Short mmCIF file of N, CA and C in Angstrom, two decimals:
data_model
loop_
_atom_site.label_atom_id
_atom_site.label_comp_id
_atom_site.label_asym_id
_atom_site.label_seq_id
_atom_site.Cartn_x
_atom_site.Cartn_y
_atom_site.Cartn_z
N MET A 12 5.86 48.49 25.62
CA MET A 12 5.69 49.52 26.62
C MET A 12 4.22 49.56 27.03
N ASN A 13 3.97 49.45 28.31
CA ASN A 13 2.63 49.56 28.85
C ASN A 13 2.47 50.91 29.53
N ILE A 14 1.46 51.65 29.14
CA ILE A 14 1.19 52.92 29.80
C ILE A 14 0.32 52.68 31.03
N ILE A 15 -0.55 51.69 30.96
CA ILE A 15 -1.40 51.34 32.10
C ILE A 15 -1.03 49.93 32.55
N ASN A 16 -0.64 49.82 33.83
CA ASN A 16 -0.26 48.51 34.34
C ASN A 16 -1.49 47.74 34.85
N LYS A 17 -1.27 46.52 35.27
CA LYS A 17 -2.35 45.63 35.69
C LYS A 17 -3.14 46.20 36.87
N ASN A 18 -2.46 46.74 37.88
CA ASN A 18 -3.17 47.28 39.04
C ASN A 18 -4.06 48.45 38.64
N THR A 19 -3.56 49.32 37.79
CA THR A 19 -4.36 50.45 37.33
C THR A 19 -5.57 49.97 36.54
N ASP A 20 -5.36 49.02 35.66
CA ASP A 20 -6.45 48.44 34.88
C ASP A 20 -7.51 47.84 35.80
N TYR A 21 -7.08 47.06 36.78
CA TYR A 21 -8.01 46.44 37.72
C TYR A 21 -8.74 47.50 38.54
N ALA A 22 -8.04 48.55 38.93
CA ALA A 22 -8.67 49.63 39.69
C ALA A 22 -9.76 50.31 38.86
N ILE A 23 -9.45 50.59 37.61
CA ILE A 23 -10.42 51.23 36.72
C ILE A 23 -11.64 50.34 36.54
N ARG A 24 -11.42 49.07 36.31
CA ARG A 24 -12.53 48.14 36.13
C ARG A 24 -13.37 48.03 37.39
N SER A 25 -12.73 48.05 38.55
CA SER A 25 -13.46 48.01 39.82
C SER A 25 -14.29 49.27 40.01
N LEU A 26 -13.71 50.42 39.68
CA LEU A 26 -14.44 51.69 39.80
C LEU A 26 -15.62 51.74 38.83
N ILE A 27 -15.43 51.22 37.64
CA ILE A 27 -16.53 51.16 36.67
C ILE A 27 -17.66 50.31 37.24
N GLU A 28 -17.33 49.19 37.84
CA GLU A 28 -18.36 48.32 38.42
C GLU A 28 -19.11 49.03 39.54
N MET A 29 -18.39 49.74 40.40
CA MET A 29 -19.04 50.47 41.49
C MET A 29 -19.88 51.62 40.95
N SER A 30 -19.52 52.16 39.81
CA SER A 30 -20.24 53.29 39.21
C SER A 30 -21.60 52.90 38.66
N LYS A 31 -21.83 51.63 38.45
CA LYS A 31 -23.12 51.19 37.92
C LYS A 31 -24.26 51.49 38.89
N ASP A 32 -23.95 51.49 40.19
CA ASP A 32 -24.91 51.85 41.22
C ASP A 32 -24.13 52.53 42.35
N PRO A 33 -23.73 53.78 42.13
CA PRO A 33 -22.77 54.44 43.04
C PRO A 33 -23.23 54.62 44.48
N SER A 34 -24.53 54.57 44.74
CA SER A 34 -24.99 54.77 46.12
C SER A 34 -25.05 53.47 46.91
N SER A 35 -24.95 52.34 46.23
CA SER A 35 -25.04 51.04 46.90
C SER A 35 -23.67 50.44 47.15
N PHE A 36 -23.58 49.66 48.22
CA PHE A 36 -22.36 48.92 48.51
C PHE A 36 -22.35 47.64 47.70
N ILE A 37 -21.16 47.26 47.24
CA ILE A 37 -20.97 46.02 46.50
C ILE A 37 -19.77 45.30 47.11
N SER A 38 -19.84 44.00 47.16
CA SER A 38 -18.74 43.23 47.77
C SER A 38 -17.56 43.11 46.81
N SER A 39 -16.40 42.96 47.38
CA SER A 39 -15.21 42.76 46.55
C SER A 39 -15.33 41.45 45.77
N ARG A 40 -15.99 40.46 46.37
CA ARG A 40 -16.19 39.18 45.68
C ARG A 40 -17.05 39.37 44.43
N LYS A 41 -18.08 40.19 44.53
CA LYS A 41 -18.96 40.45 43.38
C LYS A 41 -18.20 41.19 42.27
N ILE A 42 -17.40 42.18 42.66
CA ILE A 42 -16.58 42.89 41.67
C ILE A 42 -15.64 41.90 40.98
N SER A 43 -15.03 41.05 41.77
CA SER A 43 -14.11 40.04 41.24
C SER A 43 -14.80 39.14 40.22
N GLU A 44 -15.98 38.66 40.57
CA GLU A 44 -16.71 37.76 39.69
C GLU A 44 -17.15 38.45 38.39
N ILE A 45 -17.73 39.63 38.52
CA ILE A 45 -18.27 40.32 37.34
C ILE A 45 -17.15 40.77 36.41
N GLN A 46 -16.07 41.30 36.98
CA GLN A 46 -14.98 41.85 36.16
C GLN A 46 -13.91 40.82 35.81
N GLY A 47 -13.98 39.63 36.39
CA GLY A 47 -12.98 38.61 36.08
C GLY A 47 -11.59 38.96 36.59
N ILE A 48 -11.55 39.58 37.77
CA ILE A 48 -10.29 39.97 38.40
C ILE A 48 -10.08 39.06 39.61
N PRO A 49 -8.89 38.52 39.80
CA PRO A 49 -8.65 37.70 40.99
C PRO A 49 -9.03 38.45 42.27
N LEU A 50 -9.72 37.76 43.17
CA LEU A 50 -10.25 38.39 44.38
C LEU A 50 -9.19 39.10 45.20
N GLN A 51 -8.03 38.49 45.35
CA GLN A 51 -6.99 39.13 46.16
C GLN A 51 -6.52 40.45 45.55
N PHE A 52 -6.46 40.52 44.24
CA PHE A 52 -6.12 41.78 43.57
C PHE A 52 -7.18 42.84 43.87
N VAL A 53 -8.45 42.45 43.76
CA VAL A 53 -9.53 43.39 44.02
C VAL A 53 -9.42 43.92 45.45
N ARG A 54 -9.22 43.04 46.39
CA ARG A 54 -9.13 43.46 47.80
C ARG A 54 -7.97 44.42 48.02
N ASN A 55 -6.82 44.10 47.45
CA ASN A 55 -5.65 44.98 47.60
C ASN A 55 -5.89 46.35 46.96
N ILE A 56 -6.47 46.36 45.80
CA ILE A 56 -6.74 47.60 45.08
C ILE A 56 -7.76 48.44 45.84
N LEU A 57 -8.79 47.80 46.35
CA LEU A 57 -9.82 48.53 47.09
C LEU A 57 -9.25 49.15 48.36
N GLN A 58 -8.33 48.46 49.02
CA GLN A 58 -7.68 49.03 50.21
C GLN A 58 -6.98 50.34 49.86
N VAL A 59 -6.29 50.35 48.75
CA VAL A 59 -5.60 51.56 48.31
C VAL A 59 -6.60 52.67 47.99
N LEU A 60 -7.67 52.32 47.28
CA LEU A 60 -8.67 53.31 46.91
C LEU A 60 -9.40 53.87 48.12
N VAL A 61 -9.61 53.04 49.14
CA VAL A 61 -10.21 53.52 50.40
C VAL A 61 -9.25 54.50 51.07
N LYS A 62 -7.99 54.12 51.15
CA LYS A 62 -6.97 54.98 51.78
C LYS A 62 -6.88 56.32 51.07
N GLU A 63 -7.06 56.32 49.75
CA GLU A 63 -6.96 57.55 48.95
C GLU A 63 -8.26 58.37 48.96
N GLY A 64 -9.31 57.84 49.59
CA GLY A 64 -10.56 58.57 49.71
C GLY A 64 -11.46 58.52 48.48
N ILE A 65 -11.18 57.61 47.59
CA ILE A 65 -11.99 57.49 46.37
C ILE A 65 -13.15 56.52 46.60
N VAL A 66 -12.92 55.58 47.50
CA VAL A 66 -13.90 54.54 47.82
C VAL A 66 -14.08 54.51 49.33
N GLU A 67 -15.29 54.17 49.77
CA GLU A 67 -15.53 53.95 51.19
C GLU A 67 -15.95 52.51 51.40
N SER A 68 -15.68 52.00 52.57
CA SER A 68 -16.03 50.60 52.85
C SER A 68 -16.92 50.52 54.08
N LYS A 69 -17.67 49.44 54.14
CA LYS A 69 -18.57 49.18 55.26
C LYS A 69 -18.54 47.68 55.52
N GLU A 70 -18.33 47.30 56.76
CA GLU A 70 -18.29 45.88 57.10
C GLU A 70 -19.69 45.36 57.41
N GLY A 71 -19.81 44.07 57.38
CA GLY A 71 -21.06 43.44 57.74
C GLY A 71 -21.78 42.83 56.55
N ALA A 72 -22.94 42.24 56.86
CA ALA A 72 -23.71 41.53 55.84
C ALA A 72 -24.17 42.45 54.72
N THR A 73 -24.44 43.70 55.03
CA THR A 73 -24.88 44.65 53.99
C THR A 73 -23.74 45.55 53.55
N GLY A 74 -22.55 45.16 53.90
CA GLY A 74 -21.38 45.99 53.62
C GLY A 74 -20.80 45.77 52.25
N GLY A 75 -19.61 46.28 52.11
CA GLY A 75 -18.89 46.21 50.84
C GLY A 75 -18.18 47.53 50.61
N VAL A 76 -18.12 47.93 49.37
CA VAL A 76 -17.48 49.20 49.01
C VAL A 76 -18.40 49.97 48.08
N ARG A 77 -18.20 51.30 48.08
CA ARG A 77 -18.89 52.16 47.13
C ARG A 77 -18.05 53.40 46.93
N LEU A 78 -18.36 54.13 45.90
CA LEU A 78 -17.60 55.33 45.58
C LEU A 78 -17.81 56.41 46.64
N SER A 79 -16.75 57.09 47.00
CA SER A 79 -16.82 58.25 47.91
C SER A 79 -17.02 59.52 47.11
N LYS A 80 -16.69 59.46 45.84
CA LYS A 80 -16.82 60.60 44.93
C LYS A 80 -17.74 60.18 43.80
N SER A 81 -18.28 61.16 43.11
CA SER A 81 -19.11 60.82 41.96
C SER A 81 -18.21 60.35 40.82
N PRO A 82 -18.74 59.50 39.93
CA PRO A 82 -17.94 59.02 38.81
C PRO A 82 -17.39 60.15 37.93
N GLU A 83 -18.08 61.29 37.91
CA GLU A 83 -17.63 62.45 37.13
C GLU A 83 -16.38 63.08 37.72
N GLU A 84 -16.17 62.90 39.01
CA GLU A 84 -15.04 63.51 39.71
C GLU A 84 -13.77 62.67 39.66
N ILE A 85 -13.91 61.40 39.36
CA ILE A 85 -12.76 60.49 39.40
C ILE A 85 -12.10 60.48 38.03
N LYS A 86 -10.94 61.10 37.95
CA LYS A 86 -10.21 61.21 36.69
C LYS A 86 -9.22 60.05 36.55
N LEU A 87 -9.07 59.64 35.33
CA LEU A 87 -8.14 58.55 35.04
C LEU A 87 -6.71 58.90 35.47
N ILE A 88 -6.33 60.16 35.32
CA ILE A 88 -4.97 60.58 35.70
C ILE A 88 -4.73 60.34 37.19
N ASP A 89 -5.77 60.56 38.02
CA ASP A 89 -5.62 60.35 39.46
C ASP A 89 -5.38 58.88 39.78
N ILE A 90 -6.08 58.00 39.10
CA ILE A 90 -5.90 56.55 39.32
C ILE A 90 -4.51 56.13 38.85
N LEU A 91 -4.09 56.66 37.71
CA LEU A 91 -2.73 56.36 37.21
C LEU A 91 -1.68 56.78 38.22
N LYS A 92 -1.82 57.98 38.77
CA LYS A 92 -0.82 58.48 39.72
C LYS A 92 -0.81 57.65 41.00
N ILE A 93 -1.98 57.22 41.45
CA ILE A 93 -2.05 56.40 42.67
C ILE A 93 -1.30 55.09 42.49
N PHE A 94 -1.53 54.43 41.38
CA PHE A 94 -0.97 53.08 41.19
C PHE A 94 0.35 53.05 40.44
N GLN A 95 0.72 54.13 39.76
CA GLN A 95 1.94 54.10 38.95
C GLN A 95 2.86 55.29 39.16
N GLY A 96 2.37 56.32 39.82
CA GLY A 96 3.18 57.52 39.95
C GLY A 96 3.01 58.41 38.74
N ASP A 97 3.91 59.37 38.58
CA ASP A 97 3.83 60.31 37.46
C ASP A 97 4.08 59.59 36.14
N ILE A 98 3.45 60.10 35.10
CA ILE A 98 3.64 59.53 33.77
C ILE A 98 5.00 59.97 33.24
N LYS A 99 5.82 58.99 32.91
CA LYS A 99 7.14 59.25 32.34
C LYS A 99 7.33 58.30 31.16
N VAL A 100 7.60 58.88 30.02
CA VAL A 100 7.88 58.07 28.84
C VAL A 100 9.28 57.48 28.94
N SER A 101 10.19 58.25 29.54
CA SER A 101 11.56 57.80 29.73
C SER A 101 12.10 58.38 31.02
N GLU A 102 12.89 57.62 31.71
CA GLU A 102 13.52 58.10 32.94
C GLU A 102 14.84 58.81 32.65
N CYS A 103 15.27 58.74 31.39
CA CYS A 103 16.54 59.36 31.00
C CYS A 103 17.69 58.88 31.90
N MET A 104 17.78 57.58 31.98
CA MET A 104 18.83 56.97 32.80
C MET A 104 19.95 56.47 31.89
N PHE A 105 21.15 56.58 32.36
CA PHE A 105 22.31 56.05 31.67
C PHE A 105 23.14 55.30 32.70
N ARG A 106 23.21 53.99 32.51
CA ARG A 106 23.92 53.13 33.45
C ARG A 106 23.46 53.35 34.89
N LYS A 107 22.12 53.36 35.05
CA LYS A 107 21.47 53.48 36.35
C LYS A 107 21.70 54.82 37.05
N LYS A 108 22.11 55.82 36.31
CA LYS A 108 22.27 57.16 36.85
C LYS A 108 21.49 58.12 35.97
N ILE A 109 20.96 59.19 36.59
CA ILE A 109 20.25 60.21 35.81
C ILE A 109 21.22 60.80 34.79
N CYS A 110 20.78 60.89 33.56
CA CYS A 110 21.61 61.42 32.48
C CYS A 110 21.92 62.89 32.73
N THR A 111 23.14 63.25 32.59
CA THR A 111 23.57 64.64 32.82
C THR A 111 23.23 65.56 31.64
N ARG A 112 22.76 64.99 30.55
CA ARG A 112 22.47 65.78 29.34
C ARG A 112 20.99 66.15 29.21
N GLN A 113 20.19 65.88 30.24
CA GLN A 113 18.76 66.12 30.16
C GLN A 113 18.40 67.53 29.71
N SER A 114 19.09 68.51 30.23
CA SER A 114 18.72 69.90 29.93
C SER A 114 19.02 70.32 28.49
N ILE A 115 19.91 69.59 27.81
CA ILE A 115 20.25 69.95 26.44
C ILE A 115 19.85 68.88 25.42
N CYS A 116 19.25 67.83 25.89
CA CYS A 116 18.91 66.70 25.02
C CYS A 116 17.63 66.97 24.23
N GLU A 117 17.74 66.92 22.92
CA GLU A 117 16.60 67.16 22.04
C GLU A 117 15.54 66.06 22.20
N LEU A 118 15.96 64.82 22.36
CA LEU A 118 15.02 63.72 22.56
C LEU A 118 14.22 63.94 23.83
N ARG A 119 14.89 64.32 24.90
CA ARG A 119 14.19 64.56 26.17
C ARG A 119 13.14 65.66 26.03
N LYS A 120 13.47 66.71 25.31
CA LYS A 120 12.51 67.80 25.10
C LYS A 120 11.25 67.29 24.39
N ARG A 121 11.44 66.42 23.43
CA ARG A 121 10.30 65.87 22.69
C ARG A 121 9.50 64.89 23.56
N LEU A 122 10.22 64.14 24.39
CA LEU A 122 9.53 63.21 25.29
C LEU A 122 8.68 63.96 26.31
N VAL A 123 9.14 65.08 26.77
CA VAL A 123 8.36 65.90 27.71
C VAL A 123 7.06 66.36 27.05
N VAL A 124 7.11 66.73 25.79
CA VAL A 124 5.91 67.14 25.06
C VAL A 124 4.92 65.98 24.99
N ILE A 125 5.43 64.78 24.70
CA ILE A 125 4.57 63.59 24.63
C ILE A 125 3.95 63.31 26.00
N GLU A 126 4.76 63.40 27.06
CA GLU A 126 4.25 63.18 28.42
C GLU A 126 3.13 64.17 28.74
N GLU A 127 3.32 65.43 28.38
CA GLU A 127 2.30 66.45 28.65
C GLU A 127 1.00 66.15 27.89
N LYS A 128 1.12 65.68 26.66
CA LYS A 128 -0.07 65.32 25.89
C LYS A 128 -0.79 64.14 26.52
N LEU A 129 -0.05 63.15 26.95
CA LEU A 129 -0.66 62.00 27.63
C LEU A 129 -1.38 62.43 28.90
N ILE A 130 -0.73 63.24 29.70
CA ILE A 130 -1.32 63.72 30.95
C ILE A 130 -2.62 64.47 30.65
N ASN A 131 -2.60 65.36 29.67
CA ASN A 131 -3.81 66.11 29.31
C ASN A 131 -4.94 65.19 28.86
N GLU A 132 -4.61 64.17 28.08
CA GLU A 132 -5.63 63.22 27.64
C GLU A 132 -6.23 62.47 28.83
N PHE A 133 -5.38 61.97 29.72
CA PHE A 133 -5.86 61.23 30.88
C PHE A 133 -6.64 62.11 31.85
N GLU A 134 -6.31 63.39 31.93
CA GLU A 134 -7.07 64.31 32.78
C GLU A 134 -8.48 64.51 32.27
N GLY A 135 -8.67 64.36 30.98
CA GLY A 135 -9.99 64.55 30.39
C GLY A 135 -10.89 63.33 30.45
N ILE A 136 -10.39 62.22 30.93
CA ILE A 136 -11.17 60.99 31.00
C ILE A 136 -11.58 60.75 32.45
N THR A 137 -12.89 60.59 32.65
CA THR A 137 -13.39 60.26 33.99
C THR A 137 -13.99 58.85 33.97
N ILE A 138 -14.23 58.33 35.14
CA ILE A 138 -14.89 57.02 35.24
C ILE A 138 -16.27 57.11 34.58
N LYS A 139 -16.94 58.22 34.75
CA LYS A 139 -18.26 58.41 34.12
C LYS A 139 -18.15 58.34 32.59
N ASN A 140 -17.11 58.95 32.01
CA ASN A 140 -16.90 58.86 30.56
C ASN A 140 -16.79 57.41 30.12
N LEU A 141 -16.05 56.62 30.88
CA LEU A 141 -15.84 55.21 30.52
C LEU A 141 -17.14 54.42 30.63
N VAL A 142 -17.90 54.68 31.69
CA VAL A 142 -19.20 54.01 31.86
C VAL A 142 -20.12 54.37 30.71
N ASN A 143 -20.17 55.65 30.36
CA ASN A 143 -21.03 56.08 29.23
C ASN A 143 -20.62 55.38 27.93
N TYR A 144 -19.32 55.29 27.71
CA TYR A 144 -18.83 54.63 26.49
C TYR A 144 -19.26 53.16 26.45
N ILE A 145 -19.13 52.49 27.58
CA ILE A 145 -19.53 51.07 27.66
C ILE A 145 -21.02 50.93 27.39
N GLU A 146 -21.81 51.81 27.98
CA GLU A 146 -23.27 51.72 27.81
C GLU A 146 -23.70 52.01 26.38
N GLU A 147 -22.95 52.87 25.69
CA GLU A 147 -23.29 53.23 24.31
C GLU A 147 -22.90 52.15 23.31
N ASN A 148 -21.93 51.31 23.67
CA ASN A 148 -21.41 50.32 22.73
C ASN A 148 -21.78 48.92 23.11
#
């Protein structure tokens, strides 16, 4: 089970790279090279982040992308929701249909508690937290 998929991971790594100098523009090619992410993935991810207002872009020789928000404002939960939707440990599906026992299912009740804990943890993590951790280690 993966809680963070490849696109989310690449988005986080791209945001971390932009956070190193948040006021300057950086090219998608440079992000790709430094982070070891295929260029096409970086470009696709950056398009989504621009559309969501987290990143801004500028064309031309001095162009590239940079953060639209401060690294302290960008929460991991927001990136997860953009690229993966809501956090769900289980869809409670039975033969491709929503299970009719959700409201009385003890397992589902416990899964909801786990989902809430995950959401709370991810809400507490910002891009700035991750940058600080990298710099300290």
